[in-house]
Coordinates of C-alpha atoms in Angstrom, one line a residue:
Chain A
X287 CA -3.1 -124.8 -41.1
X288 CA -2.4 -121.3 -41.3
X289 CA -3.9 -119.0 -44.1
X290 CA -1.5 -116.9 -45.7
X291 CA -1.0 -116.1 -49.4
X292 CA 2.0 -115.1 -52.3
X293 CA 2.0 -112.9 -55.0
X294 CA 4.6 -112.8 -57.8
X295 CA 4.5 -109.9 -60.6
X296 CA 6.3 -111.0 -63.2
X297 CA 8.0 -108.3 -65.3
X298 CA 10.7 -108.0 -67.7
X299 CA 13.1 -106.5 -65.6
X300 CA 12.4 -107.7 -62.6
X301 CA 10.4 -110.3 -60.4
X302 CA 8.8 -108.8 -57.4
X303 CA 7.1 -111.4 -54.9
X304 CA 5.2 -110.6 -52.0
X305 CA 4.1 -112.7 -48.9
X306 CA 0.5 -111.8 -47.0
X307 CA -1.6 -112.4 -44.5
X308 CA -5.4 -113.3 -44.9
X309 CA -6.1 -109.4 -44.6
X310 CA -3.5 -108.5 -47.5
X311 CA -0.8 -106.8 -44.9
X312 CA 2.8 -107.7 -46.6
X313 CA 4.7 -109.6 -44.3
X314 CA 7.7 -109.9 -46.5
X315 CA 8.9 -108.9 -49.9
X316 CA 11.5 -109.9 -52.3
X317 CA 13.1 -108.5 -55.7
X318 CA 15.1 -110.1 -57.6
X319 CA 16.1 -109.5 -61.3
X320 CA 14.2 -111.5 -64.1
X321 CA 17.4 -112.5 -65.9
X322 CA 15.2 -112.7 -68.7
X323 CA 18.3 -113.4 -71.4
X324 CA 19.2 -116.3 -69.7
X325 CA 16.0 -118.1 -71.2
X326 CA 12.8 -119.7 -69.7
X327 CA 14.8 -122.1 -67.2
X328 CA 16.3 -119.5 -65.3
X329 CA 13.4 -117.0 -65.4
X330 CA 11.5 -119.7 -63.3
X331 CA 14.0 -120.8 -60.9
X332 CA 14.2 -117.1 -60.6
X333 CA 10.5 -116.8 -59.5
X334 CA 11.0 -120.3 -57.2
X335 CA 13.8 -118.2 -55.8
X336 CA 11.8 -115.7 -55.0
X337 CA 9.3 -117.5 -53.3
X338 CA 11.9 -119.1 -51.6
X339 CA 13.1 -116.1 -49.9
X340 CA 9.9 -114.7 -48.6
X341 CA 9.2 -117.9 -47.2
X342 CA 12.5 -117.8 -45.1
X343 CA 12.0 -114.5 -44.0
X344 CA 8.7 -115.0 -42.5
X345 CA 9.5 -118.6 -41.7
X346 CA 6.5 -120.0 -43.6
X347 CA 6.4 -123.5 -45.2
X348 CA 4.8 -124.3 -48.5
X349 CA 1.8 -125.8 -46.5
X350 CA 0.8 -122.4 -44.8
X351 CA 0.2 -120.8 -48.2
X352 CA -3.2 -121.4 -49.5
X353 CA -2.3 -119.8 -52.8
X354 CA 0.3 -118.0 -54.8
X355 CA -1.1 -115.5 -57.6
X356 CA 1.2 -114.5 -60.2
X357 CA 0.3 -110.9 -62.4
X358 CA 2.0 -111.3 -66.2
X359 CA 2.1 -109.0 -69.2
X360 CA -0.2 -111.3 -71.7
X361 CA -1.4 -112.4 -73.8
X362 CA -2.0 -115.4 -71.7
X363 CA -4.6 -117.8 -71.0
X364 CA -5.2 -117.8 -67.7
X365 CA -7.9 -120.5 -66.8
X366 CA -5.1 -123.4 -68.2
X367 CA -2.1 -120.8 -67.1
X368 CA -0.6 -120.7 -69.7
X369 CA 1.7 -117.5 -70.7
X370 CA 1.4 -117.5 -74.3
X371 CA 3.8 -114.8 -75.1
X372 CA 5.2 -111.9 -74.1
X373 CA 7.3 -109.1 -76.0
X374 CA 9.8 -108.5 -73.2
X375 CA 10.5 -112.6 -71.7
X376 CA 11.6 -114.7 -74.6
X377 CA 9.3 -117.2 -74.2
X378 CA 6.2 -118.6 -75.8
X379 CA 3.4 -121.1 -74.4
X380 CA 5.0 -121.6 -70.7
X381 CA 2.7 -124.0 -68.4
X382 CA 4.0 -121.4 -65.6
X383 CA 0.9 -122.4 -63.4
X384 CA 2.1 -126.5 -63.8
X385 CA 5.8 -125.3 -63.7
X386 CA 5.6 -123.3 -60.4
X387 CA 2.8 -125.6 -58.5
X388 CA 5.7 -128.4 -59.2
X389 CA 8.3 -126.4 -58.3
X390 CA 7.0 -125.2 -55.3
X391 CA 3.7 -127.3 -53.9
X392 CA 1.4 -124.3 -53.8
X393 CA -1.7 -123.6 -55.3
X394 CA -0.6 -121.2 -58.2
X395 CA -3.5 -118.9 -59.9
X396 CA -2.5 -116.7 -63.0
X397 CA -3.9 -113.8 -64.2
X398 CA -2.6 -110.9 -66.6
X399 CA -1.1 -107.4 -65.1
X400 CA -3.8 -105.2 -65.8
X401 CA -6.4 -107.4 -64.2
X402 CA -4.4 -108.3 -61.6
X403 CA -3.7 -104.7 -61.1
X404 CA -7.6 -104.1 -61.2
X405 CA -8.3 -106.2 -58.5
X406 CA -5.4 -104.8 -56.5
X407 CA -7.0 -101.4 -56.9
X408 CA -10.5 -103.0 -56.0
X409 CA -9.5 -104.7 -53.4
X410 CA -6.5 -102.8 -51.4
X411 CA -6.6 -99.8 -53.0
X412 CA -9.5 -96.9 -54.6
X413 CA -11.9 -99.2 -55.6
X414 CA -12.6 -100.7 -51.6
X415 CA -15.7 -99.0 -51.8
X416 CA -17.5 -99.9 -54.7
X417 CA -18.8 -103.4 -56.4
X418 CA -18.2 -102.2 -59.8
X419 CA -15.0 -100.8 -61.8
X420 CA -12.6 -100.0 -64.3
X421 CA -9.0 -99.8 -63.6
X422 CA -6.9 -98.0 -67.3
X423 CA -3.2 -98.7 -67.0
X424 CA -1.3 -95.9 -69.2
X425 CA 1.8 -96.7 -69.3
X426 CA 3.8 -98.6 -72.0
X427 CA 0.8 -99.9 -73.5
X428 CA -2.7 -98.9 -72.4
X429 CA -4.3 -101.6 -71.1
X430 CA -7.4 -102.6 -68.8
X431 CA -9.5 -104.8 -66.5
X432 CA -13.2 -104.7 -65.0
X433 CA -14.8 -105.6 -61.9
X434 CA -18.5 -106.3 -62.6
X435 CA -20.4 -106.8 -58.9
X436 CA -17.1 -107.8 -56.9
X437 CA -15.6 -110.3 -59.6
X438 CA -13.4 -109.9 -62.1
X439 CA -14.4 -109.8 -65.4
X440 CA -11.9 -112.0 -67.7
X441 CA -14.5 -112.5 -70.9
X442 CA -14.4 -116.4 -72.5
X443 CA -10.9 -116.0 -72.7
X444 CA -9.1 -114.1 -70.4
X445 CA -9.1 -111.2 -73.1
X446 CA -11.8 -108.8 -71.9
X447 CA -11.1 -105.3 -71.8
X448 CA -8.6 -104.7 -73.8
X449 CA -9.6 -101.2 -74.6
X450 CA -6.2 -100.5 -75.3
X451 CA -6.9 -101.9 -78.9
X452 CA -10.1 -100.2 -79.2
X453 CA -10.2 -98.2 -82.8
X454 CA -10.9 -94.5 -81.7
X455 CA -10.0 -92.9 -85.1
X456 CA -9.4 -95.5 -88.2
X457 CA -7.4 -92.6 -89.5
X458 CA -4.9 -92.3 -86.7
X459 CA -1.4 -94.1 -86.3
X460 CA -0.2 -97.4 -86.5
X461 CA -0.7 -99.3 -83.1
X462 CA 1.8 -102.6 -82.2
X463 CA -1.3 -104.4 -83.0
X464 CA -1.8 -103.7 -86.2
X465 CA -4.5 -101.6 -86.5
X466 CA -4.8 -97.9 -87.2
X467 CA -6.1 -95.7 -84.0
X468 CA -6.4 -97.7 -80.9
X469 CA -6.5 -95.9 -78.4
X470 CA -3.1 -97.2 -77.3
X471 CA -1.7 -95.6 -80.6
X472 CA -2.9 -92.4 -78.9
X473 CA -2.6 -92.5 -75.2
X474 CA 0.2 -94.8 -74.4
X475 CA 4.1 -93.9 -73.1
X476 CA 4.8 -95.2 -76.8
X477 CA 2.9 -93.1 -78.4
X478 CA 3.9 -89.6 -76.5
X479 CA 7.4 -90.8 -77.1
X480 CA 6.5 -91.6 -80.9
X481 CA 5.2 -88.3 -81.2
X482 CA 7.9 -86.2 -79.7
X483 CA 10.3 -87.9 -81.8
X484 CA 8.3 -87.1 -84.8
X485 CA 8.2 -83.4 -83.4
X486 CA 11.9 -83.4 -82.8
X487 CA 12.9 -84.9 -86.0
X488 CA 10.8 -82.1 -87.7
X489 CA 13.0 -79.6 -86.2
X490 CA 9.9 -78.6 -84.1
X491 CA 11.2 -78.6 -80.5
X492 CA 14.9 -77.9 -79.8
X493 CA 13.6 -78.0 -76.1
X494 CA 13.4 -81.8 -76.4
X495 CA 16.3 -82.3 -78.8
X496 CA 18.4 -80.5 -76.0
X497 CA 16.9 -82.9 -73.3
X498 CA 17.5 -85.9 -75.4
X499 CA 21.2 -84.8 -75.8
X500 CA 20.5 -84.1 -79.5
X501 CA 19.8 -87.7 -80.4
X502 CA 16.3 -87.8 -81.6
X503 CA 15.9 -91.4 -81.1
X504 CA 16.4 -91.0 -77.0
X505 CA 13.2 -88.4 -77.1
X506 CA 10.6 -90.6 -75.4
X507 CA 7.5 -89.9 -73.7
X508 CA 9.9 -88.9 -70.4
X509 CA 11.3 -86.2 -71.7
X510 CA 8.4 -85.1 -73.7
X511 CA 6.8 -84.4 -70.2
X512 CA 10.2 -82.7 -68.9
X513 CA 10.0 -80.6 -72.1
X514 CA 6.1 -79.6 -71.2
X515 CA 6.6 -78.9 -67.5
X516 CA 10.0 -76.6 -69.1
X517 CA 7.4 -74.6 -70.9
X518 CA 7.7 -76.7 -74.2
X519 CA 4.5 -75.3 -76.2
X520 CA 5.3 -78.6 -78.6
X521 CA 5.2 -81.0 -76.1
X522 CA 2.4 -80.1 -74.0
X523 CA 0.7 -79.8 -77.4
X524 CA 1.8 -83.7 -77.8
X525 CA 0.2 -84.5 -74.3
X526 CA -2.8 -82.7 -75.0
X527 CA -3.5 -84.7 -77.8
X528 CA -3.3 -87.8 -75.7
X529 CA -5.7 -86.4 -73.3
X530 CA -7.9 -85.8 -76.3
X531 CA -8.4 -89.6 -77.2
X532 CA -8.1 -90.8 -73.5
X533 CA -11.0 -89.1 -73.0
X534 CA -12.9 -90.2 -75.8
X535 CA -11.4 -93.5 -74.9
X536 CA -12.8 -93.2 -71.6
X537 CA -16.3 -92.1 -72.5
X538 CA -16.6 -94.8 -74.5
X539 CA -16.3 -96.8 -71.4
X540 CA -18.4 -94.9 -69.5
X541 CA -21.4 -95.8 -72.2
X542 CA -20.1 -99.3 -72.5
X543 CA -19.4 -100.4 -68.9
X544 CA -22.2 -98.6 -66.7
X545 CA -19.7 -98.6 -63.8
X546 CA -19.1 -96.6 -61.0
X547 CA -15.4 -95.9 -61.2
X548 CA -12.8 -95.6 -63.5
X549 CA -9.3 -96.1 -62.0
X550 CA -6.2 -94.3 -64.0
X551 CA -2.9 -96.3 -63.0
X552 CA 0.3 -96.6 -65.0
X553 CA 3.9 -94.7 -65.6
X554 CA 2.1 -92.1 -67.5
X555 CA -0.2 -90.8 -64.9
X556 CA 2.8 -89.7 -63.2
X557 CA 2.3 -86.6 -65.3
X558 CA -1.3 -86.5 -65.0
X559 CA -1.2 -82.9 -65.1
X560 CA -0.4 -82.7 -68.5
X561 CA -3.2 -84.5 -69.5
X562 CA -6.1 -84.7 -67.3
X563 CA -7.5 -82.3 -67.9
X564 CA -8.0 -82.2 -71.2
X565 CA -9.2 -86.2 -70.7
X566 CA -12.2 -85.0 -68.1
X567 CA -13.5 -82.7 -70.7
X568 CA -13.4 -84.8 -73.5
X569 CA -15.1 -87.5 -71.4
X570 CA -17.8 -85.3 -70.3
X571 CA -18.8 -84.3 -73.8
X572 CA -18.7 -87.2 -74.8
X573 CA -20.2 -89.8 -72.4
X574 CA -23.9 -89.8 -71.6
X575 CA -25.8 -88.1 -69.1
X576 CA -27.3 -91.1 -67.3
X577 CA -24.3 -92.9 -67.3
X578 CA -21.8 -90.3 -66.7
X579 CA -24.0 -88.8 -63.6
X580 CA -22.8 -91.4 -61.6
X581 CA -19.2 -92.4 -62.2
X582 CA -16.2 -91.3 -60.5
X583 CA -12.7 -91.4 -62.0
X584 CA -10.2 -91.7 -59.3
X585 CA -6.2 -91.9 -60.2
X586 CA -4.7 -95.7 -58.4
X587 CA -3.9 -95.7 -55.0
X588 CA -0.8 -98.8 -54.8
X589 CA 1.7 -96.8 -56.7
X590 CA 4.7 -99.2 -57.5
X591 CA 3.1 -101.7 -55.9
X592 CA 0.5 -102.2 -57.4
X593 CA 1.5 -105.2 -59.3
X594 CA 2.5 -106.8 -56.5
X595 CA -0.8 -106.0 -54.8
X596 CA -2.4 -107.4 -57.6
X597 CA -0.9 -110.5 -57.6
X598 CA -2.0 -111.0 -54.2
X599 CA -5.5 -109.9 -54.7
X600 CA -5.3 -112.6 -57.7
X601 CA -4.3 -115.1 -55.1
X602 CA -6.8 -114.2 -52.6
X603 CA -9.9 -113.1 -55.0
X604 CA -12.1 -116.2 -53.5
X605 CA -11.7 -115.1 -49.6
X606 CA -12.4 -111.3 -51.0
X607 CA -15.7 -111.8 -52.7
X608 CA -16.7 -114.3 -49.7
X609 CA -15.6 -111.3 -47.1
X610 CA -16.4 -108.3 -49.0
Chain B
X279 CA -51.1 -121.2 -59.0
X280 CA -50.2 -121.4 -62.7
X281 CA -47.4 -120.2 -63.9
X282 CA -47.7 -117.9 -66.8
X283 CA -46.0 -114.9 -68.2
X284 CA -46.8 -111.8 -69.9
X285 CA -44.7 -109.6 -72.0
X286 CA -45.7 -105.8 -73.2
X287 CA -43.4 -104.8 -76.0
X288 CA -44.5 -100.9 -76.1
X289 CA -43.4 -98.9 -79.3
X290 CA -43.8 -95.7 -80.8
X291 CA -47.2 -96.3 -82.8
X292 CA -47.8 -100.0 -81.7
X293 CA -48.2 -102.5 -78.3
X294 CA -47.6 -106.0 -78.5
X295 CA -48.8 -108.3 -75.8
X296 CA -48.6 -111.8 -75.4
X297 CA -49.1 -114.4 -73.2
X298 CA -47.1 -116.8 -72.7
X299 CA -46.5 -120.4 -70.8
X300 CA -43.6 -121.2 -68.7
X301 CA -41.5 -122.8 -71.6
X302 CA -42.0 -119.6 -73.1
X303 CA -44.3 -120.6 -75.9
X304 CA -46.8 -117.6 -76.9
X305 CA -50.5 -118.9 -76.0
X306 CA -51.9 -115.7 -77.0
X307 CA -51.1 -112.6 -78.6
X308 CA -52.7 -109.0 -78.7
X309 CA -51.7 -105.8 -81.1
X310 CA -53.0 -102.4 -80.6
X311 CA -52.5 -98.7 -81.6
X312 CA -50.0 -96.6 -79.3
X313 CA -52.5 -93.7 -79.6
X314 CA -49.0 -91.8 -78.6
X315 CA -50.6 -88.5 -79.8
X316 CA -53.3 -88.2 -77.0
X317 CA -50.6 -88.3 -74.1
X318 CA -50.1 -90.5 -70.9
X319 CA -52.9 -91.6 -69.4
X320 CA -54.4 -93.1 -73.2
X321 CA -51.0 -94.9 -73.8
X322 CA -51.2 -96.6 -70.4
X323 CA -55.1 -97.2 -70.7
X324 CA -54.0 -98.8 -74.5
X325 CA -51.1 -101.1 -72.5
X326 CA -54.0 -101.9 -69.9
X327 CA -56.4 -103.0 -72.6
X328 CA -53.9 -105.0 -74.9
X329 CA -53.2 -106.9 -71.2
X330 CA -56.6 -107.9 -70.5
X331 CA -57.6 -108.5 -74.2
X332 CA -54.9 -111.5 -73.8
X333 CA -55.8 -112.5 -70.6
X334 CA -59.3 -112.8 -72.2
X335 CA -58.1 -114.8 -75.1
X336 CA -56.9 -117.3 -72.7
X337 CA -59.3 -116.8 -70.2
X338 CA -56.5 -116.9 -67.6
X339 CA -57.0 -114.3 -64.7
X340 CA -53.9 -111.8 -63.6
X341 CA -53.6 -114.4 -60.1
X342 CA -52.5 -116.4 -62.9
X343 CA -49.5 -114.2 -64.6
X344 CA -46.1 -114.6 -62.4
X345 CA -44.6 -111.7 -64.1
X346 CA -45.3 -109.2 -66.6
X347 CA -42.1 -107.7 -68.3
X348 CA -42.7 -104.4 -70.9
X349 CA -39.5 -103.6 -73.2
X350 CA -39.3 -99.8 -74.0
X351 CA -36.8 -97.4 -75.7
X352 CA -35.1 -95.3 -72.7
X353 CA -33.3 -93.5 -71.0
X354 CA -35.5 -95.5 -68.4
X355 CA -34.8 -96.5 -64.4
X356 CA -35.5 -100.0 -64.6
X357 CA -34.5 -100.2 -61.3
X358 CA -37.0 -97.8 -60.1
X359 CA -39.2 -98.6 -62.8
X360 CA -39.4 -95.4 -64.1
X361 CA -38.9 -94.5 -68.3
X362 CA -37.2 -91.3 -68.3
X363 CA -38.0 -89.9 -71.5
X364 CA -38.9 -91.6 -75.1
X365 CA -38.4 -89.6 -78.4
X366 CA -41.6 -91.0 -79.5
X367 CA -43.7 -90.7 -77.1
X368 CA -45.0 -87.9 -75.5
X369 CA -44.3 -88.3 -71.6
X370 CA -41.1 -87.9 -69.1
X371 CA -40.4 -89.7 -65.8
X372 CA -43.4 -92.2 -66.1
X373 CA -43.6 -94.6 -63.2
X374 CA -44.5 -97.2 -65.5
X375 CA -43.9 -100.2 -63.4
X376 CA -45.8 -99.1 -60.6
X377 CA -49.2 -97.5 -62.4
X378 CA -49.3 -101.2 -64.5
X379 CA -48.8 -103.0 -61.5
X380 CA -51.9 -101.0 -59.6
X381 CA -54.0 -101.5 -62.9
X382 CA -53.7 -104.8 -63.0
X383 CA -51.6 -105.9 -60.3
X384 CA -49.5 -108.4 -61.5
X385 CA -45.9 -108.3 -60.5
X386 CA -43.8 -105.8 -63.6
X387 CA -40.5 -105.1 -64.5
X388 CA -39.0 -102.7 -66.8
X389 CA -36.0 -102.8 -69.5
X390 CA -34.8 -101.2 -72.5
X391 CA -35.9 -102.7 -75.5
X392 CA -32.5 -103.1 -76.7
X393 CA -31.3 -105.1 -73.8
X394 CA -35.2 -107.0 -73.5
X395 CA -34.1 -108.1 -77.2
X396 CA -30.4 -109.4 -75.7
X397 CA -32.5 -112.0 -73.3
X398 CA -35.3 -112.7 -76.0
X399 CA -32.0 -113.7 -78.9
X400 CA -30.5 -115.4 -75.6
X401 CA -33.2 -117.7 -74.0
X402 CA -35.4 -118.0 -77.3
X403 CA -33.3 -116.9 -80.1
X404 CA -29.9 -117.3 -82.0
X405 CA -27.6 -117.4 -78.1
X406 CA -29.8 -120.6 -76.8
X407 CA -26.7 -122.4 -76.4
X408 CA -24.2 -119.8 -75.3
X409 CA -23.9 -118.3 -71.9
X410 CA -22.3 -114.8 -72.5
X411 CA -22.9 -112.4 -75.9
X412 CA -23.8 -109.2 -76.9
X413 CA -26.6 -108.7 -78.8
X414 CA -26.9 -105.3 -81.2
X415 CA -29.5 -103.4 -82.9
X416 CA -29.3 -101.5 -86.4
X417 CA -32.3 -99.8 -86.8
X418 CA -33.2 -96.6 -86.3
X419 CA -30.4 -96.0 -83.9
X420 CA -27.6 -98.6 -82.8
X421 CA -28.3 -99.9 -79.8
X422 CA -27.0 -103.1 -77.9
X423 CA -27.0 -105.0 -74.7
X424 CA -24.8 -108.0 -73.4
X425 CA -25.5 -111.2 -71.3
X426 CA -22.6 -112.0 -69.2
X427 CA -22.6 -115.6 -67.8
X428 CA -26.3 -116.5 -68.5
X429 CA -27.1 -112.8 -66.9
X430 CA -28.0 -109.8 -68.6
X431 CA -25.2 -107.0 -67.7
X432 CA -26.9 -103.9 -66.7
X433 CA -24.5 -101.9 -65.3
X434 CA -24.7 -99.8 -61.8
X435 CA -27.9 -97.4 -63.5
X436 CA -29.2 -99.8 -66.0
X437 CA -27.0 -97.6 -69.1
X438 CA -24.4 -100.4 -69.6
X439 CA -23.9 -100.9 -73.2
X440 CA -24.8 -98.2 -75.1
X441 CA -22.3 -99.0 -78.1
X442 CA -24.0 -96.8 -80.9
X443 CA -23.2 -93.9 -78.6
X444 CA -19.1 -94.6 -78.4
X445 CA -17.0 -92.8 -80.3
X446 CA -15.2 -94.6 -83.8
X447 CA -14.1 -91.4 -85.2
X448 CA -14.2 -87.7 -83.3
X449 CA -14.6 -86.1 -86.8
X450 CA -17.4 -88.3 -87.6
X451 CA -20.6 -86.6 -88.9
X452 CA -23.1 -85.7 -85.6
X453 CA -24.8 -87.7 -83.9
X454 CA -28.0 -87.6 -82.2
X455 CA -26.5 -88.0 -79.0
X456 CA -24.6 -84.2 -79.5
X457 CA -21.1 -86.2 -80.5
X458 CA -19.3 -86.4 -83.4
X459 CA -18.5 -90.1 -85.3
X460 CA -20.5 -92.4 -82.9
X461 CA -21.1 -95.6 -84.4
X462 CA -25.2 -94.7 -84.7
X463 CA -24.0 -91.9 -86.7
X464 CA -22.3 -94.0 -89.3
X465 CA -24.4 -97.5 -89.2
X466 CA -27.8 -96.5 -88.0
X467 CA -30.5 -96.8 -90.7
X468 CA -30.8 -92.9 -89.9
X469 CA -27.3 -92.5 -90.6
X470 CA -27.5 -94.4 -94.0
X471 CA -30.5 -92.1 -94.6
X472 CA -28.7 -89.0 -94.0
X473 CA -25.9 -90.2 -96.5
X474 CA -28.1 -91.0 -98.7
X475 CA -30.4 -87.4 -98.9
X476 CA -26.0 -85.7 -98.8
X477 CA -25.7 -87.9 -101.9
X478 CA -28.9 -87.2 -103.3
X479 CA -29.2 -83.5 -102.5
X480 CA -25.4 -83.0 -104.3
X481 CA -26.7 -85.0 -107.8
X482 CA -25.2 -88.0 -107.1
X483 CA -27.5 -90.0 -107.5
X484 CA -30.7 -89.9 -110.0
X485 CA -31.6 -93.5 -108.9
X486 CA -32.6 -92.2 -105.2
X487 CA -34.4 -89.7 -106.8
X488 CA -36.3 -91.3 -109.0
X489 CA -37.0 -93.6 -106.1
X490 CA -38.0 -90.8 -104.2
X491 CA -40.6 -89.5 -107.1
X492 CA -38.2 -86.3 -106.7
X493 CA -38.5 -85.2 -102.9
X494 CA -35.2 -85.2 -101.8
X495 CA -36.4 -85.5 -98.0
X496 CA -37.7 -88.8 -98.7
X497 CA -34.6 -90.5 -99.8
X498 CA -34.4 -92.7 -96.6
X499 CA -32.1 -96.2 -95.5
X500 CA -34.9 -97.8 -97.3
X501 CA -34.8 -95.9 -101.1
X502 CA -30.9 -96.4 -100.4
X503 CA -30.8 -100.1 -100.0
X504 CA -33.8 -100.0 -103.1
X505 CA -31.5 -98.2 -105.2
X506 CA -28.3 -100.1 -103.8
X507 CA -29.9 -103.4 -105.2
X508 CA -30.8 -101.8 -108.2
X509 CA -27.2 -101.2 -108.7
X510 CA -26.8 -97.6 -108.0
X511 CA -23.0 -97.4 -107.2
X512 CA -23.4 -94.3 -104.7
X513 CA -25.9 -96.4 -102.3
X514 CA -23.9 -99.2 -102.6
X515 CA -21.0 -97.3 -101.3
X516 CA -22.8 -95.6 -98.8
X517 CA -23.6 -99.1 -97.2
X518 CA -20.2 -100.2 -97.9
X519 CA -19.6 -97.1 -95.3
X520 CA -21.7 -98.6 -92.8
X521 CA -20.5 -101.9 -93.2
X522 CA -16.6 -100.5 -92.2
X523 CA -17.9 -98.4 -89.4
X524 CA -19.7 -101.6 -88.3
X525 CA -16.8 -103.7 -88.6
X526 CA -14.4 -101.8 -86.6
X527 CA -17.3 -101.6 -84.0
X528 CA -18.0 -105.0 -83.8
X529 CA -13.9 -105.3 -83.5
X530 CA -13.9 -102.6 -80.6
X531 CA -16.8 -105.1 -79.1
X532 CA -14.9 -108.3 -79.1
X533 CA -11.6 -106.4 -77.6
X534 CA -13.7 -105.3 -74.7
X535 CA -16.6 -108.1 -74.3
X536 CA -14.1 -110.9 -75.1
X537 CA -17.8 -112.6 -75.9
X538 CA -19.0 -116.2 -77.7
X539 CA -21.0 -114.5 -79.8
X540 CA -22.6 -111.9 -81.4
X541 CA -25.9 -110.8 -82.4
X542 CA -27.3 -108.9 -85.4
X543 CA -30.4 -107.6 -85.2
X544 CA -32.5 -104.6 -86.2
X545 CA -34.2 -103.4 -89.1
X546 CA -31.4 -102.4 -91.3
X547 CA -29.9 -106.0 -91.2
X548 CA -33.0 -106.9 -93.6
X549 CA -30.3 -105.4 -96.0
X550 CA -27.2 -107.4 -94.6
X551 CA -25.7 -108.5 -98.0
X552 CA -25.1 -104.9 -98.8
X553 CA -23.0 -104.3 -95.7
X554 CA -22.1 -107.5 -93.6
X555 CA -19.5 -108.8 -95.4
X556 CA -17.9 -105.7 -95.5
X557 CA -18.4 -105.3 -91.5
X558 CA -16.6 -108.5 -91.6
X559 CA -13.6 -107.9 -93.2
X560 CA -12.9 -104.8 -90.8
X561 CA -13.9 -106.8 -87.5
X562 CA -11.6 -109.2 -88.6
X563 CA -8.4 -106.6 -89.5
X564 CA -9.1 -105.1 -86.1
X565 CA -10.1 -107.5 -83.9
X566 CA -7.2 -109.0 -81.7
X567 CA -6.7 -113.0 -82.3
X568 CA -7.1 -114.2 -78.8
X569 CA -10.8 -113.0 -78.4
X570 CA -11.4 -113.1 -82.2
X571 CA -10.6 -116.6 -82.5
X572 CA -13.6 -117.8 -80.5
X573 CA -16.4 -115.6 -80.8
X574 CA -19.7 -116.3 -83.5
X575 CA -21.3 -113.4 -85.3
X576 CA -25.0 -114.5 -85.9
X577 CA -27.8 -112.8 -87.5
X578 CA -30.9 -112.7 -84.7
X579 CA -33.7 -115.1 -85.3
X580 CA -36.8 -113.8 -83.7
X581 CA -37.5 -111.5 -86.7
X582 CA -40.4 -109.0 -85.6
X583 CA -41.2 -110.9 -82.7
X584 CA -38.2 -110.2 -80.9
X585 CA -39.7 -106.7 -79.3
X586 CA -42.4 -109.5 -77.3
X587 CA -40.0 -112.3 -76.8
X588 CA -37.9 -110.0 -75.4
X589 CA -40.5 -108.9 -73.2
X590 CA -41.7 -112.4 -72.1
X591 CA -37.6 -113.5 -71.6
X592 CA -37.6 -109.7 -69.3
X593 CA -41.0 -111.2 -67.3
X594 CA -39.2 -115.4 -67.4
X595 CA -35.6 -114.2 -66.3
X596 CA -35.1 -115.7 -63.0
X597 CA -36.7 -118.9 -64.0
X598 CA -34.5 -119.2 -67.1
X599 CA -31.6 -118.8 -65.2
X600 CA -32.7 -121.2 -62.7
X601 CA -33.4 -123.6 -65.0
X602 CA -30.9 -122.4 -68.0

């Protein structure tokens, strides 16, 4: 039997699928719209088509594929292969692993996207040389995944490392999870956008209002970043607030995980020069000397491939650990 | 060779040593004053005497002992067997494992006291039936230790699980570590004592002042607890504040570790009826549904034996994992 692996990154708008050899080298890719609005069956049909597409491109058959890894936003039950819920997809409790295995005849594994990304960066990205790392994605939300002694730390029911939902200021703003002052409520793209809208609504930033064509509802993290790059002090201050709390979050992770490396990824990191210095300053102030002195902070290396390479790493994890 | 184990709990005022059979049953004990004020050599001599004492009581010899475990406050380097510093003992960078091995001829292992206690509760206490737990000690400080898949999670250089020094409110009071708003600055015995002294100094609690014979400096967590039990509302409020922040700390741990059990120990837990309900309320409010539904909160079972049983568990860890 040949040894190939598939990875599928299930997003709210697109499905990215890749076929890799046993070294993780991508031989073929497919990109398909998720078409979430047409519902569960259509999404699954698109996933299957996407898989068949990469197989056809490489003239490989299902029996040549050792494993398919799926990365998906959660919450999900990785052990049972069930996506419990997904704010971007119109479904609940979908036994996606069973369905895909039946449709394509390939052994399938499921992980949440942040955990998959942590595996991707561990095996193919910035974390290749370390055995312990914490990956943080700073995106719409803030998520995380930890690798301990080469292996993904999943927790008892695949809910470990929800660092976006650790409270770092009980008087802080309301988070999507219902708490006040989670890391995600300060340092996510959503949080930055919320602070930017609030400041604009209060008349504090003409620049952001201009950039949003006077539509306050259109002010978001991207506009806030644009304004900051154009010198708008209010926009800069908002990123500094995000950096302040991110730095405390980093220190807390360092004091809890005592890890070798923290890798920062996610879309908001494209504007890292607006907040990372502040974050590192706070991190150094708040972390204990012992764990601080051995940790390295790195930016993710996989860029827009992180979801796909993460899904491939999910498929390959056993092999990678054995050979790693 | 017979198979016996030694545990030594090194405290600022006393050294507790125990000799256990291969099932962890204590066959002999010794208690000796640490005599910290006489310096390093005297402390080590007292440790050695204490070990010789339990050997003599059982008529066993060094060669009958498979391993000696030492539990000590940190920071320390467990791998190198070095106690780096200890606020209760007048020494720095003591290679305690080398010294003790040379003096008594028994293979020796060192862990920080919170990690040793986590091992003790895992193998001999409340955590016997689970494979994953987090132990929290609420005492002079707040410390922790995590067991993941039966094994102690040490981190890369033995600094993992410093949960007392995770910031949960950057505007909070100054902590001994130099940060503001660590869990320890809200929920430790020291923090409770500080809040009690402040309230007494502001004339808010005649009860606490009375209990301290009018000496504000003598107001501490014990007096605060006494006052609370006697109905003093200010003292009750102080414990409620500690409970509030402890609950947020518990929720954060649940969201990060996704563990089966959290075990609460340490001297402050003697007054748990003054703050635990509040802590559990906040924990349930702030933890995510997925990890919350599978976690159990328990009080430590080993009581005043936790240091000693922890040290014995350090000595026995390999055997316990193999048979566990």
